[in-house]
Structures are given as C-alpha cells and as structure tokens.
Amino acid sequence: MKNRLKVLRAERDFTQADLAEKLDVSRQTVNAIETGKYDPSLPLAFKISRLFGLPIEEIFEDQG
Amino acid sequence: MNKTNKKSVKTLAIWTIAWVLSTALAAFGPVFVWESQTVLTGGAIGINFLVGIGMIFANIHHITSLDEMLQKIQLQAMGITLGATLVAGISYSLMDTTNLMAADAEISFLVIFMGLTYMAAVVIGYRRYK
C-alpha cells in the first residue's frame, strides 16, 4: 500500500521520531510505514488521519 | 523506544536474570552448597518455579507495551520458534529412542536451540521491516 506519510511529515517539519512520539509507536514503525514495508492497522491509520487532519484515502492509496 | 518500553525491558531483564540465578542455585546448590538436603533443594526448585512465573508475566507486559509492528515481529518469531522447536525436538527425541545417536537427548540442547532460533527470527524480522 502506497502512502504520503513522508511528504506530510516533511511539510510539517516532523522528524520520524517526532511522528513516532505523536502516534505512540516506535521510530522503526514510522519508517516501515513510510517505506511501504508495513501497512498500519485501521486504528493506527485513523490516528494518522486525525493527526494530519486528512481523510485516510488522501494519505493511503490501495494498490489492490 | 519510549519510557514504557524502556521500563518493561528493564523489568524483563531483572526477572530473567533472577530466573537464571535461581536456576543456577537449584542446579548447583544441591551439589556444591548444601549437599543434597531435600528441603533446601525443594525450596530452591520452588523459588525457581515462582521466579519463572514472574518472568512470564514480565514478558507478557513487555510484549503488550510494544507497538503493533513490533508485536507482529515478536509474534512471527514466536511462531517460528514454536514450530522449529517442535519439529527439531521430536526428531532429536526420535534419534535417541531409536538409538540413532549414542548419547541421550538432553533438554538443555533444545533450550539452546529455542533461544538461538528466537533470536535469529527476531533479528530477521527487524531487518525485514527496516
């Protein structure tokens, strides 16, 4: 699944560590989501959506 | 790693060290310290068992303090370890019971195998998501 997390994070001047702290996950998890190696659960996706104030489909793109 | 994770890792490390020490006491105490006094040996084994239960709860607490991806890595590592230990353990036991190997099967070999498999699976898991 593709996502715009890295771009959104950069727009807000967040480091991976900053974002990890805001989402209450590890920095490794933020990195794995950004590189598309790990797809977050629905609750985490909603958390990301709330943090950036965008709907989920504007952050994540289903490639199926 | 956040504060909760650090604390849970520290707690798990303390329980694990305590369990290893209590295992050493139960194993070597009857031989080198109190020379086969049944009450002391039973007490040492009882302490080892109770500390082991504490270690299990510390491990559960540690796993639940991890985020969803790290929990997934741990779950996969546990699954691999369970399967590999079951298969290797049965083969190892069969080699003993069918006299394919000269020595008796020792549980310690299985514990070492389990530990190494788990460590390798966790390292591979972390690399996969790097």
PDB file of C-alpha atoms in Angstrom:
ATOM      1  CA  MET A   1       0.000   0.000   0.000  1.00  0.00           C
ATOM      2  CA  LYS A   2       1.426   3.410  -1.040  1.00  0.00           C
ATOM      3  CA  ASN A   3       1.178   6.388   1.280  1.00  0.00           C
ATOM      4  CA  ARG A   4       2.068  10.089   1.548  1.00  0.00           C
ATOM      5  CA  LEU A   5       3.296   9.923   5.115  1.00  0.00           C
ATOM      6  CA  LYS A   6       6.848  11.041   4.335  1.00  0.00           C
ATOM      7  CA  VAL A   7       5.620  14.088   2.376  1.00  0.00           C
ATOM      8  CA  LEU A   8       3.063  15.049   5.031  1.00  0.00           C
ATOM      9  CA  ARG A   9       5.680  14.665   7.744  1.00  0.00           C
ATOM     10  CA  ALA A  10       8.177  16.807   5.821  1.00  0.00           C
ATOM     11  CA  GLU A  11       5.536  19.510   5.236  1.00  0.00           C
ATOM     12  CA  ARG A  12       5.126  19.825   8.981  1.00  0.00           C
ATOM     13  CA  ASP A  13       8.853  19.618   9.726  1.00  0.00           C
ATOM     14  CA  PHE A  14       8.423  16.473  11.812  1.00  0.00           C
ATOM     15  CA  THR A  15      11.256  14.009  12.194  1.00  0.00           C
ATOM     16  CA  GLN A  16      10.414  10.296  12.226  1.00  0.00           C
ATOM     17  CA  ALA A  17      11.000  10.379  15.977  1.00  0.00           C
ATOM     18  CA  ASP A  18       8.563  13.309  16.379  1.00  0.00           C
ATOM     19  CA  LEU A  19       5.882  11.480  14.421  1.00  0.00           C
ATOM     20  CA  ALA A  20       6.530   8.248  16.307  1.00  0.00           C
ATOM     21  CA  GLU A  21       6.031  10.063  19.601  1.00  0.00           C
ATOM     22  CA  LYS A  22       2.793  11.685  18.425  1.00  0.00           C
ATOM     23  CA  LEU A  23       1.443   8.331  17.225  1.00  0.00           C
ATOM     24  CA  ASP A  24       2.781   6.426  20.256  1.00  0.00           C
ATOM     25  CA  VAL A  25       4.684   3.947  18.097  1.00  0.00           C
ATOM     26  CA  SER A  26       8.374   3.260  17.553  1.00  0.00           C
ATOM     27  CA  ARG A  27      10.505   5.153  15.032  1.00  0.00           C
ATOM     28  CA  GLN A  28      11.094   1.833  13.237  1.00  0.00           C
ATOM     29  CA  THR A  29       7.354   1.503  12.715  1.00  0.00           C
ATOM     30  CA  VAL A  30       7.074   5.018  11.238  1.00  0.00           C
ATOM     31  CA  ASN A  31       9.989   4.215   8.918  1.00  0.00           C
ATOM     32  CA  ALA A  32       8.463   0.876   7.867  1.00  0.00           C
ATOM     33  CA  ILE A  33       5.109   2.565   7.089  1.00  0.00           C
ATOM     34  CA  GLU A  34       6.813   5.315   5.066  1.00  0.00           C
ATOM     35  CA  THR A  35       8.790   2.821   3.002  1.00  0.00           C
ATOM     36  CA  GLY A  36       5.661   0.718   2.419  1.00  0.00           C
ATOM     37  CA  LYS A  37       7.088  -2.310   4.205  1.00  0.00           C
ATOM     38  CA  TYR A  38       4.405  -2.300   6.862  1.00  0.00           C
ATOM     39  CA  ASP A  39       0.720  -1.460   6.458  1.00  0.00           C
ATOM     40  CA  PRO A  40      -0.736   0.042   9.638  1.00  0.00           C
ATOM     41  CA  SER A  41      -3.839  -1.313  11.328  1.00  0.00           C
ATOM     42  CA  LEU A  42      -7.113   0.571  10.885  1.00  0.00           C
ATOM     43  CA  PRO A  43      -6.897   2.209  14.362  1.00  0.00           C
ATOM     44  CA  LEU A  44      -3.359   3.450  13.604  1.00  0.00           C
ATOM     45  CA  ALA A  45      -4.422   4.655  10.149  1.00  0.00           C
ATOM     46  CA  PHE A  46      -7.265   6.640  11.786  1.00  0.00           C
ATOM     47  CA  LYS A  47      -4.792   8.072  14.284  1.00  0.00           C
ATOM     48  CA  ILE A  48      -2.550   9.211  11.414  1.00  0.00           C
ATOM     49  CA  SER A  49      -5.580  10.622   9.625  1.00  0.00           C
ATOM     50  CA  ARG A  50      -6.617  12.633  12.711  1.00  0.00           C
ATOM     51  CA  LEU A  51      -3.061  13.889  13.271  1.00  0.00           C
ATOM     52  CA  PHE A  52      -2.743  15.275   9.744  1.00  0.00           C
ATOM     53  CA  GLY A  53      -6.391  16.341   9.514  1.00  0.00           C
ATOM     54  CA  LEU A  54      -6.899  14.437   6.276  1.00  0.00           C
ATOM     55  CA  PRO A  55      -9.153  11.539   5.297  1.00  0.00           C
ATOM     56  CA  ILE A  56      -7.461   8.129   5.214  1.00  0.00           C
ATOM     57  CA  GLU A  57      -7.826   7.817   1.432  1.00  0.00           C
ATOM     58  CA  GLU A  58      -5.812  11.016   0.963  1.00  0.00           C
ATOM     59  CA  ILE A  59      -2.923   9.527   2.919  1.00  0.00           C
ATOM     60  CA  PHE A  60      -3.047   5.865   1.890  1.00  0.00           C
ATOM     61  CA  GLU A  61      -3.580   4.531  -1.591  1.00  0.00           C
ATOM     62  CA  ASP A  62      -4.830   0.991  -2.122  1.00  0.00           C
ATOM     63  CA  GLN A  63      -2.875  -0.757  -4.856  1.00  0.00           C
ATOM     64  CA  GLY A  64      -5.063  -3.835  -4.926  1.00  0.00           C
TER      65      GLY A  64
ATOM     66  CA  MET B   1      11.775   3.227  22.345  1.00  0.00           C
ATOM     67  CA  ASN B   2       9.510   5.189  24.697  1.00  0.00           C
ATOM     68  CA  LYS B   3       9.643   5.328  28.503  1.00  0.00           C
ATOM     69  CA  THR B   4       7.129   2.482  28.974  1.00  0.00           C
ATOM     70  CA  ASN B   5       9.140   0.217  26.660  1.00  0.00           C
ATOM     71  CA  LYS B   6      12.408   1.032  28.434  1.00  0.00           C
ATOM     72  CA  LYS B   7      10.845   0.275  31.808  1.00  0.00           C
ATOM     73  CA  SER B   8       9.333  -3.006  30.594  1.00  0.00           C
ATOM     74  CA  VAL B   9      12.666  -4.090  29.053  1.00  0.00           C
ATOM     75  CA  LYS B  10      14.419  -3.304  32.344  1.00  0.00           C
ATOM     76  CA  THR B  11      11.789  -5.209  34.349  1.00  0.00           C
ATOM     77  CA  LEU B  12      12.023  -8.194  31.977  1.00  0.00           C
ATOM     78  CA  ALA B  13      15.833  -8.158  32.219  1.00  0.00           C
ATOM     79  CA  ILE B  14      15.669  -8.167  36.038  1.00  0.00           C
ATOM     80  CA  TRP B  15      13.205 -11.100  36.085  1.00  0.00           C
ATOM     81  CA  THR B  16      15.260 -13.013  33.511  1.00  0.00           C
ATOM     82  CA  ILE B  17      18.497 -12.535  35.456  1.00  0.00           C
ATOM     83  CA  ALA B  18      16.695 -13.598  38.658  1.00  0.00           C
ATOM     84  CA  TRP B  19      15.365 -16.712  36.897  1.00  0.00           C
ATOM     85  CA  VAL B  20      18.821 -17.637  35.540  1.00  0.00           C
ATOM     86  CA  LEU B  21      20.352 -17.171  39.002  1.00  0.00           C
ATOM     87  CA  SER B  22      17.586 -19.209  40.686  1.00  0.00           C
ATOM     88  CA  THR B  23      18.081 -21.944  38.058  1.00  0.00           C
ATOM     89  CA  ALA B  24      21.808 -21.986  38.817  1.00  0.00           C
ATOM     90  CA  LEU B  25      21.025 -22.162  42.552  1.00  0.00           C
ATOM     91  CA  ALA B  26      18.604 -25.078  42.072  1.00  0.00           C
ATOM     92  CA  ALA B  27      21.060 -26.914  39.791  1.00  0.00           C
ATOM     93  CA  PHE B  28      24.333 -26.361  41.626  1.00  0.00           C
ATOM     94  CA  GLY B  29      23.135 -25.752  45.190  1.00  0.00           C
ATOM     95  CA  PRO B  30      22.490 -29.459  45.968  1.00  0.00           C
ATOM     96  CA  VAL B  31      25.923 -30.374  44.568  1.00  0.00           C
ATOM     97  CA  PHE B  32      28.199 -27.622  45.877  1.00  0.00           C
ATOM     98  CA  VAL B  33      26.409 -25.802  48.720  1.00  0.00           C
ATOM     99  CA  TRP B  34      24.016 -27.890  50.831  1.00  0.00           C
ATOM    100  CA  GLU B  35      24.889 -31.426  49.685  1.00  0.00           C
ATOM    101  CA  SER B  36      21.549 -32.983  48.732  1.00  0.00           C
ATOM    102  CA  GLN B  37      19.349 -31.753  51.619  1.00  0.00           C
ATOM    103  CA  THR B  38      15.906 -32.421  50.184  1.00  0.00           C
ATOM    104  CA  VAL B  39      14.144 -29.489  51.890  1.00  0.00           C
ATOM    105  CA  LEU B  40      16.651 -26.936  50.592  1.00  0.00           C
ATOM    106  CA  THR B  41      16.635 -28.486  47.115  1.00  0.00           C
ATOM    107  CA  GLY B  42      12.810 -28.432  47.043  1.00  0.00           C
ATOM    108  CA  GLY B  43      12.823 -24.823  48.222  1.00  0.00           C
ATOM    109  CA  ALA B  44      15.316 -23.815  45.538  1.00  0.00           C
ATOM    110  CA  ILE B  45      13.234 -25.513  42.827  1.00  0.00           C
ATOM    111  CA  GLY B  46      10.065 -23.868  44.194  1.00  0.00           C
ATOM    112  CA  ILE B  47      11.736 -20.445  44.102  1.00  0.00           C
ATOM    113  CA  ASN B  48      12.951 -21.141  40.563  1.00  0.00           C
ATOM    114  CA  PHE B  49       9.389 -22.062  39.509  1.00  0.00           C
ATOM    115  CA  LEU B  50       7.852 -18.928  41.076  1.00  0.00           C
ATOM    116  CA  VAL B  51      10.507 -16.620  39.645  1.00  0.00           C
ATOM    117  CA  GLY B  52       9.851 -18.305  36.270  1.00  0.00           C
ATOM    118  CA  ILE B  53       6.162 -17.372  36.528  1.00  0.00           C
ATOM    119  CA  GLY B  54       7.193 -13.789  37.339  1.00  0.00           C
ATOM    120  CA  MET B  55       9.421 -13.787  34.253  1.00  0.00           C
ATOM    121  CA  ILE B  56       6.498 -14.956  32.080  1.00  0.00           C
ATOM    122  CA  PHE B  57       4.297 -12.086  33.330  1.00  0.00           C
ATOM    123  CA  ALA B  58       7.150  -9.605  32.795  1.00  0.00           C
ATOM    124  CA  ASN B  59       7.454 -10.911  29.225  1.00  0.00           C
ATOM    125  CA  ILE B  60       3.705 -10.557  28.619  1.00  0.00           C
ATOM    126  CA  HIS B  61       3.871  -6.978  29.953  1.00  0.00           C
ATOM    127  CA  HIS B  62       6.859  -6.242  27.712  1.00  0.00           C
ATOM    128  CA  ILE B  63       5.148  -7.628  24.582  1.00  0.00           C
ATOM    129  CA  THR B  64       1.945  -5.677  25.227  1.00  0.00           C
ATOM    130  CA  SER B  65       3.944  -2.458  25.703  1.00  0.00           C
ATOM    131  CA  LEU B  66       5.311  -2.756  22.150  1.00  0.00           C
ATOM    132  CA  ASP B  67       3.577  -1.116  19.197  1.00  0.00           C
ATOM    133  CA  GLU B  68       1.654  -3.161  16.613  1.00  0.00           C
ATOM    134  CA  MET B  69       4.550  -3.738  14.184  1.00  0.00           C
ATOM    135  CA  LEU B  70       6.989  -4.775  16.897  1.00  0.00           C
ATOM    136  CA  GLN B  71       4.323  -7.108  18.325  1.00  0.00           C
ATOM    137  CA  LYS B  72       3.956  -8.627  14.848  1.00  0.00           C
ATOM    138  CA  ILE B  73       7.722  -9.230  14.669  1.00  0.00           C
ATOM    139  CA  GLN B  74       7.636 -10.908  18.096  1.00  0.00           C
ATOM    140  CA  LEU B  75       4.586 -12.999  17.171  1.00  0.00           C
ATOM    141  CA  GLN B  76       6.221 -14.232  13.970  1.00  0.00           C
ATOM    142  CA  ALA B  77       9.442 -15.026  15.857  1.00  0.00           C
ATOM    143  CA  MET B  78       7.465 -16.969  18.483  1.00  0.00           C
ATOM    144  CA  GLY B  79       5.609 -18.896  15.761  1.00  0.00           C
ATOM    145  CA  ILE B  80       8.847 -19.820  14.005  1.00  0.00           C
ATOM    146  CA  THR B  81      10.449 -20.797  17.314  1.00  0.00           C
ATOM    147  CA  LEU B  82       7.466 -22.947  18.360  1.00  0.00           C
ATOM    148  CA  GLY B  83       7.364 -24.784  15.034  1.00  0.00           C
ATOM    149  CA  ALA B  84      11.124 -25.232  14.715  1.00  0.00           C
ATOM    150  CA  THR B  85      11.480 -26.426  18.326  1.00  0.00           C
ATOM    151  CA  LEU B  86       8.607 -28.903  17.958  1.00  0.00           C
ATOM    152  CA  VAL B  87       9.978 -30.381  14.741  1.00  0.00           C
ATOM    153  CA  ALA B  88      13.625 -30.393  15.851  1.00  0.00           C
ATOM    154  CA  GLY B  89      12.693 -31.645  19.324  1.00  0.00           C
ATOM    155  CA  ILE B  90      10.699 -34.603  18.029  1.00  0.00           C
ATOM    156  CA  SER B  91      13.456 -35.532  15.542  1.00  0.00           C
ATOM    157  CA  TYR B  92      16.071 -35.226  18.299  1.00  0.00           C
ATOM    158  CA  SER B  93      13.975 -37.389  20.643  1.00  0.00           C
ATOM    159  CA  LEU B  94      13.376 -39.996  17.927  1.00  0.00           C
ATOM    160  CA  MET B  95      17.118 -40.207  17.264  1.00  0.00           C
ATOM    161  CA  ASP B  96      17.568 -41.007  20.947  1.00  0.00           C
ATOM    162  CA  THR B  97      14.719 -43.537  21.288  1.00  0.00           C
ATOM    163  CA  THR B  98      15.682 -45.354  18.083  1.00  0.00           C
ATOM    164  CA  ASN B  99      19.356 -45.359  19.148  1.00  0.00           C
ATOM    165  CA  LEU B 100      20.422 -43.489  16.027  1.00  0.00           C
ATOM    166  CA  MET B 101      22.691 -41.411  18.259  1.00  0.00           C
ATOM    167  CA  ALA B 102      24.891 -42.729  21.019  1.00  0.00           C
ATOM    168  CA  ALA B 103      24.220 -40.012  23.622  1.00  0.00           C
ATOM    169  CA  ASP B 104      20.943 -39.381  25.474  1.00  0.00           C
ATOM    170  CA  ALA B 105      18.765 -36.474  24.329  1.00  0.00           C
ATOM    171  CA  GLU B 106      19.256 -33.507  26.664  1.00  0.00           C
ATOM    172  CA  ILE B 107      16.588 -30.830  27.264  1.00  0.00           C
ATOM    173  CA  SER B 108      19.353 -28.214  27.534  1.00  0.00           C
ATOM    174  CA  PHE B 109      20.169 -28.640  23.828  1.00  0.00           C
ATOM    175  CA  LEU B 110      16.540 -27.955  22.998  1.00  0.00           C
ATOM    176  CA  VAL B 111      16.511 -24.825  25.186  1.00  0.00           C
ATOM    177  CA  ILE B 112      19.661 -23.531  23.472  1.00  0.00           C
ATOM    178  CA  PHE B 113      18.146 -24.329  20.060  1.00  0.00           C
ATOM    179  CA  MET B 114      14.955 -22.494  21.060  1.00  0.00           C
ATOM    180  CA  GLY B 115      16.867 -19.407  22.243  1.00  0.00           C
ATOM    181  CA  LEU B 116      19.032 -19.207  19.121  1.00  0.00           C
ATOM    182  CA  THR B 117      16.030 -19.713  16.805  1.00  0.00           C
ATOM    183  CA  TYR B 118      14.082 -16.977  18.589  1.00  0.00           C
ATOM    184  CA  MET B 119      16.981 -14.527  18.446  1.00  0.00           C
ATOM    185  CA  ALA B 120      17.593 -15.223  14.745  1.00  0.00           C
ATOM    186  CA  ALA B 121      13.873 -14.859  13.951  1.00  0.00           C
ATOM    187  CA  VAL B 122      13.655 -11.517  15.797  1.00  0.00           C
ATOM    188  CA  VAL B 123      16.762 -10.162  14.006  1.00  0.00           C
ATOM    189  CA  ILE B 124      15.399 -11.287  10.607  1.00  0.00           C
ATOM    190  CA  GLY B 125      12.024  -9.749  11.473  1.00  0.00           C
ATOM    191  CA  TYR B 126      13.567  -6.374  12.330  1.00  0.00           C
ATOM    192  CA  ARG B 127      15.628  -6.428   9.118  1.00  0.00           C
ATOM    193  CA  ARG B 128      12.563  -7.238   7.036  1.00  0.00           C
ATOM    194  CA  TYR B 129      10.831  -4.029   8.126  1.00  0.00           C
ATOM    195  CA  LYS B 130      13.961  -1.843   8.073  1.00  0.00           C
TER     196      LYS B 130
END
